[in-house]
CSV table of C-alpha atoms and ligand atoms in Angstrom, one decimal:
chain,number,residue,atom,x,y,z
D,17,MET,CA,0.0,0.0,0.0
D,18,ASP,CA,1.4,3.4,-1.0
D,19,LYS,CA,1.9,6.1,1.6
D,20,VAL,CA,0.4,9.4,0.5
D,21,LEU,CA,0.8,12.8,2.1
D,22,SER,CA,-0.2,16.3,1.3
D,23,GLY,CA,-1.1,19.6,2.9
D,24,ILE,CA,-2.8,22.9,2.4
D,25,ARG,CA,-1.9,26.2,4.0
D,26,PRO,CA,-4.7,27.7,6.1
D,27,THR,CA,-4.9,31.2,4.6
D,28,GLY,CA,-8.7,31.4,4.6
D,29,PHE,CA,-11.2,29.1,3.0
D,30,LEU,CA,-10.2,26.5,0.3
D,31,HIS,CA,-10.9,27.6,-3.3
D,32,LEU,CA,-11.6,25.7,-6.5
D,33,GLY,CA,-7.9,25.7,-7.3
D,34,ASN,CA,-7.1,23.9,-4.0
D,35,TYR,CA,-10.0,21.5,-4.8
D,36,PHE,CA,-9.1,20.5,-8.3
D,37,GLY,CA,-5.3,20.7,-7.8
D,38,ALA,CA,-5.2,18.8,-4.6
D,39,LEU,CA,-8.3,17.9,-2.5
D,40,ARG,CA,-10.1,16.0,-5.3
D,41,ASN,CA,-7.1,13.7,-5.4
D,42,PHE,CA,-7.0,13.4,-1.6
D,43,ILE,CA,-10.6,12.1,-1.6
D,44,LYS,CA,-9.9,9.5,-4.3
D,45,MET,CA,-6.6,8.4,-2.8
D,46,GLN,CA,-7.9,7.8,0.7
D,47,GLU,CA,-9.8,4.7,-0.6
D,48,GLU,CA,-6.7,2.6,-1.3
D,49,ASN,CA,-3.7,4.1,0.4
D,50,ASP,CA,-2.3,5.0,3.8
D,51,CYS,CA,-3.0,8.7,3.6
D,52,TYR,CA,-1.9,11.7,5.7
D,53,PHE,CA,-3.5,15.0,5.0
D,54,PHE,CA,-2.6,18.0,7.1
D,55,ILE,CA,-3.1,21.7,7.6
D,56,ALA,CA,0.2,23.5,7.0
D,57,ASP,CA,-0.1,26.1,9.8
D,58,TYR,CA,3.6,26.5,10.3
D,59,HIS,CA,4.0,27.3,6.6
D,60,SER,CA,1.3,29.9,6.8
D,61,LEU,CA,3.3,31.9,9.4
D,62,THR,CA,5.5,33.2,6.6
D,63,THR,CA,2.9,35.8,5.8
D,64,HIS,CA,2.3,36.8,9.5
D,65,PRO,CA,-1.4,36.1,10.1
D,66,LYS,CA,-2.9,37.5,13.3
D,67,PRO,CA,-3.2,34.8,16.0
D,68,ALA,CA,-7.0,34.8,16.1
D,69,ASP,CA,-7.1,34.6,12.3
D,70,LEU,CA,-4.7,31.7,12.2
D,71,ARG,CA,-6.9,29.7,14.6
D,72,THR,CA,-10.1,30.4,12.6
D,73,ASN,CA,-8.3,29.6,9.3
D,74,VAL,CA,-7.1,26.2,10.6
D,75,LYS,CA,-10.6,25.4,11.7
D,76,ASN,CA,-12.1,26.5,8.3
D,77,VAL,CA,-9.7,24.3,6.4
D,78,LEU,CA,-10.5,21.3,8.6
D,79,ILE,CA,-14.2,21.9,7.9
D,80,ASP,CA,-13.6,22.3,4.2
D,81,TYR,CA,-11.5,19.0,4.2
D,82,LEU,CA,-14.3,17.1,5.9
D,83,ALA,CA,-17.1,18.7,3.9
D,84,ALA,CA,-15.4,17.9,0.6
D,85,GLY,CA,-15.3,14.2,1.6
D,86,LEU,CA,-12.2,13.4,3.5
D,87,ASP,CA,-13.0,10.6,5.9
D,88,PRO,CA,-11.1,10.5,9.2
D,89,GLU,CA,-11.8,6.8,9.4
D,90,LYS,CA,-9.9,6.3,6.2
D,91,ALA,CA,-7.2,9.0,6.2
D,92,THR,CA,-5.2,10.6,8.9
D,93,LEU,CA,-6.1,14.3,9.2
D,94,TYR,CA,-3.9,16.5,11.3
D,95,ILE,CA,-2.5,19.9,12.0
D,96,GLN,CA,1.2,20.4,11.1
D,97,SER,CA,2.0,22.1,14.4
D,98,ASP,CA,0.6,19.0,16.3
D,99,LEU,CA,3.6,17.1,14.8
D,100,PRO,CA,6.7,18.8,16.1
D,101,GLU,CA,8.8,15.8,14.7
D,102,VAL,CA,8.6,17.8,11.5
D,103,CYS,CA,10.6,20.6,13.0
D,104,GLU,CA,13.4,18.3,14.1
D,105,LEU,CA,13.6,16.6,10.7
D,106,SER,CA,13.6,20.0,9.0
D,107,LEU,CA,16.5,21.2,11.1
D,108,LEU,CA,18.4,18.0,10.4
D,109,LEU,CA,17.8,18.2,6.7
D,110,SER,CA,18.8,21.8,6.6
D,111,MET,CA,22.4,21.0,7.2
D,112,ASN,CA,22.7,19.6,3.7
D,113,VAL,CA,20.7,22.3,1.9
D,114,TYR,CA,22.5,25.2,0.4
D,115,VAL,CA,21.4,28.8,0.7
D,116,GLY,CA,22.1,29.4,-3.0
D,117,GLU,CA,19.7,26.7,-4.1
D,118,LEU,CA,17.0,28.1,-1.8
D,119,GLN,CA,17.4,31.5,-3.2
D,120,ARG,CA,16.8,30.2,-6.7
D,121,VAL,CA,13.4,28.7,-5.9
D,122,SER,CA,10.7,30.4,-8.0
D,123,SER,CA,8.2,30.6,-5.1
D,124,PHE,CA,10.8,32.4,-3.0
D,125,LYS,CA,11.7,34.8,-5.7
D,126,GLU,CA,8.0,35.6,-6.2
D,127,LYS,CA,7.5,36.2,-2.5
D,128,VAL,CA,10.5,38.6,-2.5
D,129,ARG,CA,8.7,40.5,-5.2
D,130,ARG,CA,5.4,40.4,-3.5
D,131,GLN,CA,6.4,41.1,0.1
D,132,PRO,CA,9.7,42.9,-0.1
D,133,ASN,CA,9.3,44.1,3.5
D,134,ASN,CA,8.9,40.7,4.9
D,135,VAL,CA,11.6,38.4,3.4
D,136,ASN,CA,11.9,36.3,6.5
D,137,ALA,CA,14.1,33.2,6.9
D,138,GLY,CA,10.9,31.0,7.0
D,139,LEU,CA,10.3,31.9,3.4
D,140,LEU,CA,13.8,30.9,2.4
D,141,SER,CA,13.7,27.6,4.3
D,142,TYR,CA,10.1,26.8,3.2
D,143,PRO,CA,11.1,24.0,0.9
D,144,ILE,CA,13.1,22.3,3.7
D,145,LEU,CA,10.1,22.3,6.0
D,146,MET,CA,7.9,21.0,3.1
D,147,ALA,CA,10.4,18.2,2.5
D,148,ALA,CA,10.3,17.3,6.2
D,149,ASP,CA,6.5,17.1,6.0
D,150,ILE,CA,6.8,14.6,3.3
D,151,LEU,CA,9.8,12.6,4.3
D,152,VAL,CA,8.8,12.3,8.0
D,153,HIS,CA,6.1,9.9,6.8
D,154,ARG,CA,8.4,8.5,4.0
D,155,ALA,CA,5.5,9.1,1.6
D,156,ASP,CA,5.5,7.7,-1.9
D,157,LYS,CA,3.0,10.0,-3.5
D,158,VAL,CA,2.2,13.7,-3.0
D,159,PRO,CA,-1.0,14.9,-4.6
D,160,VAL,CA,-0.5,18.6,-5.4
D,161,GLY,CA,-1.2,21.2,-8.1
D,162,LYS,CA,1.3,22.3,-10.7
D,163,ASP,CA,2.7,25.2,-8.6
D,164,GLN,CA,4.2,22.7,-6.2
D,165,GLU,CA,6.2,20.8,-8.7
D,166,GLN,CA,9.5,22.5,-8.0
D,167,HIS,CA,9.1,21.9,-4.2
D,168,LEU,CA,8.6,18.2,-4.9
D,169,GLU,CA,11.8,18.1,-7.0
D,170,MET,CA,13.7,19.7,-4.2
D,171,THR,CA,12.2,17.1,-1.7
D,172,ARG,CA,13.6,14.4,-3.9
D,173,ASP,CA,17.0,16.1,-4.2
D,174,PHE,CA,17.2,16.5,-0.4
D,175,ALA,CA,16.2,12.9,0.2
D,176,GLN,CA,18.7,11.6,-2.4
D,177,ARG,CA,21.4,13.8,-0.9
D,178,PHE,CA,20.8,12.5,2.6
D,179,ASN,CA,21.0,8.9,1.3
D,180,ASN,CA,24.2,9.6,-0.6
D,181,PHE,CA,25.8,11.6,2.2
D,182,TYR,CA,25.2,8.9,4.8
D,183,GLY,CA,25.6,5.9,2.4
D,184,VAL,CA,22.1,4.6,3.2
D,185,GLU,CA,18.9,3.9,1.2
D,186,TYR,CA,16.7,5.3,3.8
D,187,PHE,CA,14.4,7.9,2.2
D,188,LYS,CA,12.2,7.0,-0.7
D,189,LEU,CA,12.0,9.6,-3.5
D,190,PRO,CA,8.4,10.9,-3.5
D,191,VAL,CA,6.6,12.0,-6.6
D,192,ALA,CA,4.1,14.8,-7.2
D,193,TYR,CA,0.9,13.1,-8.2
D,194,ASN,CA,-2.4,13.7,-10.0
D,195,PHE,CA,-3.9,10.3,-10.9
D,196,GLY,CA,-1.5,9.6,-13.7
D,197,GLN,CA,-2.3,12.8,-15.4
D,198,ALA,CA,-0.4,16.1,-15.7
D,199,LEU,CA,-0.5,18.3,-12.6
D,200,VAL,CA,-3.2,21.0,-12.9
D,201,LYS,CA,-3.4,24.7,-12.5
D,202,ILE,CA,-6.9,26.3,-12.1
D,203,PRO,CA,-7.0,29.9,-13.4
D,204,GLY,CA,-8.5,32.9,-11.6
D,205,LEU,CA,-11.6,34.8,-12.6
D,206,ASP,CA,-9.6,38.0,-12.9
D,207,GLY,CA,-7.7,36.9,-16.0
D,208,SER,CA,-4.7,35.5,-14.0
D,209,THR,CA,-3.4,32.1,-14.8
D,210,LYS,CA,-3.7,30.8,-11.2
D,211,MET,CA,-6.6,31.0,-8.9
D,212,SER,CA,-5.0,32.4,-5.7
D,213,LYS,CA,-6.2,34.2,-2.7
D,214,SER,CA,-3.2,36.4,-2.5
D,215,ASP,CA,-3.9,38.0,-5.9
D,216,ASN,CA,-7.4,39.2,-5.6
D,217,GLU,CA,-10.4,38.0,-3.5
D,218,ASN,CA,-12.6,38.2,-6.6
D,219,SER,CA,-10.5,35.8,-8.6
D,220,CYS,CA,-11.3,33.0,-6.2
D,221,ILE,CA,-14.4,30.9,-5.7
D,222,TYR,CA,-14.4,29.3,-2.3
D,223,LEU,CA,-16.0,26.0,-1.4
D,224,SER,CA,-17.8,28.0,1.3
D,225,ASP,CA,-19.2,30.6,-1.0
D,226,ALA,CA,-23.1,30.7,-1.1
D,227,PRO,CA,-24.7,30.4,-4.5
D,228,GLU,CA,-25.4,34.1,-4.8
D,229,VAL,CA,-21.8,34.9,-4.0
D,230,ILE,CA,-20.6,32.4,-6.7
D,231,LYS,CA,-23.0,34.0,-9.2
D,232,LYS,CA,-21.8,37.5,-8.4
D,233,LYS,CA,-18.1,36.6,-8.7
D,234,VAL,CA,-18.5,34.7,-11.9
D,235,MET,CA,-20.6,37.4,-13.5
D,236,LYS,CA,-17.9,39.9,-12.7
D,237,ALA,CA,-15.2,37.7,-14.3
D,238,VAL,CA,-13.0,39.5,-16.9
D,239,THR,CA,-14.0,39.1,-20.6
D,240,ASP,CA,-13.7,41.1,-23.8
D,241,SER,CA,-15.9,42.1,-26.7
D,242,GLY,CA,-15.6,38.6,-28.3
D,243,PRO,CA,-13.8,37.0,-31.3
D,244,THR,CA,-14.1,38.8,-34.6
D,245,GLU,CA,-12.7,36.0,-36.8
D,246,PRO,CA,-13.3,32.3,-36.8
D,247,GLY,CA,-10.5,30.3,-35.3
D,248,GLN,CA,-9.0,33.2,-33.4
D,249,PRO,CA,-7.0,32.1,-30.4
D,250,LYS,CA,-8.6,32.8,-27.1
D,251,PRO,CA,-7.2,35.6,-24.9
D,252,GLN,CA,-6.1,34.4,-21.4
D,253,ALA,CA,-9.2,35.6,-19.6
D,254,ILE,CA,-11.5,33.8,-22.0
D,255,GLU,CA,-9.4,30.6,-21.9
D,256,ASN,CA,-9.7,30.8,-18.1
D,257,LEU,CA,-13.5,30.6,-18.3
D,258,PHE,CA,-13.3,27.6,-20.6
D,259,GLN,CA,-10.8,25.9,-18.3
D,260,LEU,CA,-13.2,26.4,-15.3
D,261,MET,CA,-16.0,25.1,-17.4
D,262,ARG,CA,-14.0,22.0,-18.3
D,263,ALA,CA,-13.6,21.4,-14.6
D,264,VAL,CA,-17.2,21.7,-13.5
D,265,SER,CA,-19.5,21.4,-16.6
D,266,ALA,CA,-20.8,18.6,-18.7
D,267,GLU,CA,-18.8,17.9,-21.9
D,268,ASP,CA,-21.7,19.0,-24.1
D,269,THR,CA,-21.9,22.3,-22.4
D,270,VAL,CA,-18.2,23.0,-23.0
D,271,LYS,CA,-18.6,21.9,-26.6
D,272,PHE,CA,-21.6,24.2,-27.2
D,273,PHE,CA,-19.6,27.3,-26.0
D,274,GLU,CA,-16.5,26.2,-27.9
D,275,GLU,CA,-18.6,26.1,-31.1
D,276,GLU,CA,-20.2,29.4,-30.3
D,277,TYR,CA,-16.7,30.9,-29.8
D,278,ASN,CA,-15.5,29.5,-33.1
D,279,LYS,CA,-18.5,30.9,-34.9
D,280,CYS,CA,-17.9,34.3,-33.3
D,281,SER,CA,-21.5,34.2,-31.9
D,282,ILE,CA,-20.6,33.5,-28.3
D,283,ARG,CA,-22.4,35.6,-25.6
D,284,TYR,CA,-20.2,35.7,-22.5
D,285,GLY,CA,-23.1,36.7,-20.3
D,286,ASP,CA,-24.8,33.4,-21.2
D,287,MET,CA,-21.6,31.5,-20.7
D,288,LYS,CA,-21.0,33.0,-17.3
D,289,LYS,CA,-24.6,32.3,-16.2
D,290,GLN,CA,-24.1,28.7,-17.2
D,291,LEU,CA,-20.7,28.5,-15.5
D,292,ALA,CA,-22.1,30.0,-12.2
D,293,ALA,CA,-24.9,27.5,-12.3
D,294,ASP,CA,-22.6,24.6,-12.9
D,295,ILE,CA,-20.1,25.6,-10.2
D,296,THR,CA,-23.1,26.0,-7.8
D,297,ALA,CA,-24.4,22.6,-8.6
D,298,PHE,CA,-21.0,21.0,-8.3
D,299,ASN,CA,-20.4,22.8,-5.0
D,300,ALA,CA,-23.9,22.4,-3.4
D,301,PRO,CA,-23.3,19.2,-1.4
D,302,ILE,CA,-19.9,20.5,-0.1
D,303,TYR,CA,-21.5,23.8,0.8
D,304,GLU,CA,-24.3,22.1,2.7
D,305,ARG,CA,-21.9,20.0,4.7
D,306,ILE,CA,-19.8,23.1,5.5
D,307,LEU,CA,-22.8,24.7,7.1
D,308,GLU,CA,-23.5,21.6,9.1
D,309,LEU,CA,-20.0,21.2,10.4
D,310,ARG,CA,-19.6,24.8,11.5
D,311,GLY,CA,-21.3,24.3,14.8
D,312,ASN,CA,-19.7,21.0,15.5
D,313,ASP,CA,-16.6,21.9,17.5
D,314,GLU,CA,-16.5,18.8,19.6
D,315,TYR,CA,-16.4,16.5,16.5
D,316,LEU,CA,-13.7,18.7,14.9
D,317,ARG,CA,-11.6,18.4,18.1
D,318,LYS,CA,-11.9,14.7,18.1
D,319,VAL,CA,-10.9,14.3,14.5
D,320,ILE,CA,-7.8,16.4,15.0
D,321,GLU,CA,-6.8,14.7,18.3
D,322,ARG,CA,-7.0,11.3,16.8
D,323,GLY,CA,-5.2,12.6,13.7
D,324,ALA,CA,-2.3,13.9,15.8
D,325,GLU,CA,-1.9,10.5,17.5
D,326,LYS,CA,-1.8,8.6,14.2
D,327,ALA,CA,0.6,11.1,12.5
D,328,HIS,CA,2.9,10.9,15.5
D,329,ALA,CA,2.9,7.1,15.3
D,330,SER,CA,4.0,7.4,11.6
D,331,ALA,CA,6.6,10.1,12.1
D,332,ALA,CA,8.3,9.3,15.3
D,333,PRO,CA,10.2,6.2,14.0
D,334,THR,CA,11.6,8.3,11.1
D,335,VAL,CA,13.1,10.9,13.4
D,336,ARG,CA,14.5,8.1,15.6
D,337,ASP,CA,16.1,6.4,12.5
D,338,VAL,CA,17.5,9.7,11.1
D,339,ARG,CA,19.1,10.6,14.5
D,340,GLU,CA,20.7,7.3,14.5
D,341,ILE,CA,22.0,7.5,10.9
D,342,ILE,CA,23.4,10.9,11.6
D,343,GLY,CA,25.1,9.8,14.7
D,344,ILE,CA,23.0,11.4,17.4
D,345,LYS,CA,23.2,8.6,20.0
D,346,LYS,CA,23.1,8.3,23.7
D,347,LEU,CA,26.5,8.4,25.3
O,406,TYM,P1,-1.1,25.9,-1.0
O,406,TYM,O1,-1.6,26.0,0.4
O,406,TYM,O2,-0.7,27.1,-1.7
O,406,TYM,O3,-2.1,25.1,-1.9
O,406,TYM,C1,-2.6,23.8,-1.5
O,406,TYM,C2,-2.8,22.9,-2.7
O,406,TYM,O4,-3.6,23.5,-3.6
O,406,TYM,C3,-3.0,23.5,-4.9
O,406,TYM,N1,-3.4,24.7,-5.6
O,406,TYM,C4,-3.8,24.7,-6.9
O,406,TYM,N2,-3.9,23.8,-7.8
O,406,TYM,C5,-4.4,24.1,-9.0
O,406,TYM,N3,-4.7,25.4,-9.3
O,406,TYM,C6,-4.6,26.4,-8.5
O,406,TYM,N4,-5.0,27.6,-8.8
O,406,TYM,C7,-4.1,26.1,-7.2
O,406,TYM,N5,-3.9,26.9,-6.1
O,406,TYM,C8,-3.4,26.0,-5.1
O,406,TYM,C9,-1.5,23.5,-4.6
O,406,TYM,O5,-0.7,23.1,-5.7
O,406,TYM,C10,-1.4,22.6,-3.4
O,406,TYM,O6,-1.4,21.3,-3.8
O,406,TYM,N6,3.5,24.4,0.1
O,406,TYM,C11,2.2,23.9,0.0
O,406,TYM,C12,1.6,23.3,1.3
O,406,TYM,C13,2.5,22.3,1.8
O,406,TYM,C14,2.6,20.9,1.3
O,406,TYM,C15,3.5,20.3,2.1
O,406,TYM,C16,2.0,20.3,0.2
O,406,TYM,C17,3.3,22.3,2.9
O,406,TYM,N7,3.9,21.1,3.1
O,406,TYM,C18,3.8,18.9,1.9
O,406,TYM,C19,2.3,19.0,0.0
O,406,TYM,C20,3.3,18.3,0.8
O,406,TYM,C21,1.3,25.1,-0.4
O,406,TYM,O7,1.6,26.3,0.0
O,406,TYM,O8,0.1,24.8,-1.0
C-alpha cells in the first residue's frame, strides 16, 4: 500500500484551485492508500497572520476538508503544528541544503517581489520544512497542483542527498501526483493564470461561497468584446473561463460554447450564467456540509486529536532512525 501525504496552508477558505489541484485527489486516494493530509499552519506563518485569524483559518480548512469528503476513518487528518517531529527533521535536513539553491526557488523569488518588507528566513527555508512534512512519513506520492512541482523536485533532491551523504537507502523519492495525469493549475476569474487568494479575492471561488456569491463573482469575471474572426486564439481571460467550465460542466456544455466561440457568436453573459450554475451545482453538497460542520466543534476536536496521534505514530520512528543514521546517539 502506498503512503500518501499532502497539505494545504490555512490562509482562509479553500478555493476551487485547491480542490481541483489537490483535494479532489486526496478524496480519491484515501480509498486505497495509507493517507496523511494535514493543515500547514507552520508554513502559513511566513505571511504573518494575526493569531486569532490563524486559529479560525485552521478550523475552516478542517471543515472544508471534511465537507469535501475526507473521511477521518480512512485518512489521517492532522494539523502540522501537532507534529513537532517535522521541525526536528527540517533542522536535520537543513544541514545539507545550500542557501544558493533556496534563493533560486521560484516561489521564494515571487515572495520577495510580493512582500519585499517581509523576506523572512521562514520563506527561504520553506522547501526544507515541506520536504520534512513529506519525508517524515516516508511518503511515496504527494497529490499537489502544478505550482508545487518544484518543491517536490527539491524534496527528492534532499532525500537523495541524505541517502548519498550517509551511504544509506533510507528515504524514498516521493513524486508529485495527479492520478497519472499532468498536474493541474486552475485559473482565476480576474484573468490571472492561477486562482489564488493572495492575488485578488474576486479571482477565487471558495467551497464555502453561497450560491449568490458564486454568481456575483462569476458574472464579474474579466471578458472582452468577443472574437471577430473564426479560429481566433482565445485571450487568457477567456481561456480561463473555458478551463473552469471544463472542470465543472458537462462535456456537451463546453462543446456548445466552444462552437459558439468558433462561430464568433458567443455571448459571454450566457456562458458566465451557465458557469455559475454549474459551479453552484457541483459545490452544493460540499457547501451544505460546511454549514452543518460549522457548529460541531467537539467533533472537529476529536478528529484532530486522533489525527495527531496517528501522525505521531507514523513520524516518530523516522526521526529516531534519522538521528541514529546521523550519529546522534546516547553516550
Ligand atoms: P497551498 O496551500 O498554496 O495550496 C494547497 C494545494 O492546492 C494547490 N493549488 C492549486 N492547484 C491548482 N490550481 C490552483 N490555482 C491552485 N492553487 C493552489 C497547490 O498546488 C497545493 O497542492 N507548500 C504547499 C503546502 C504544503 C505541502 C506540504 C503540500 C506544505 N507542506 C507537503 C504537499 C506536501 C502550499 O503552499 O500549498
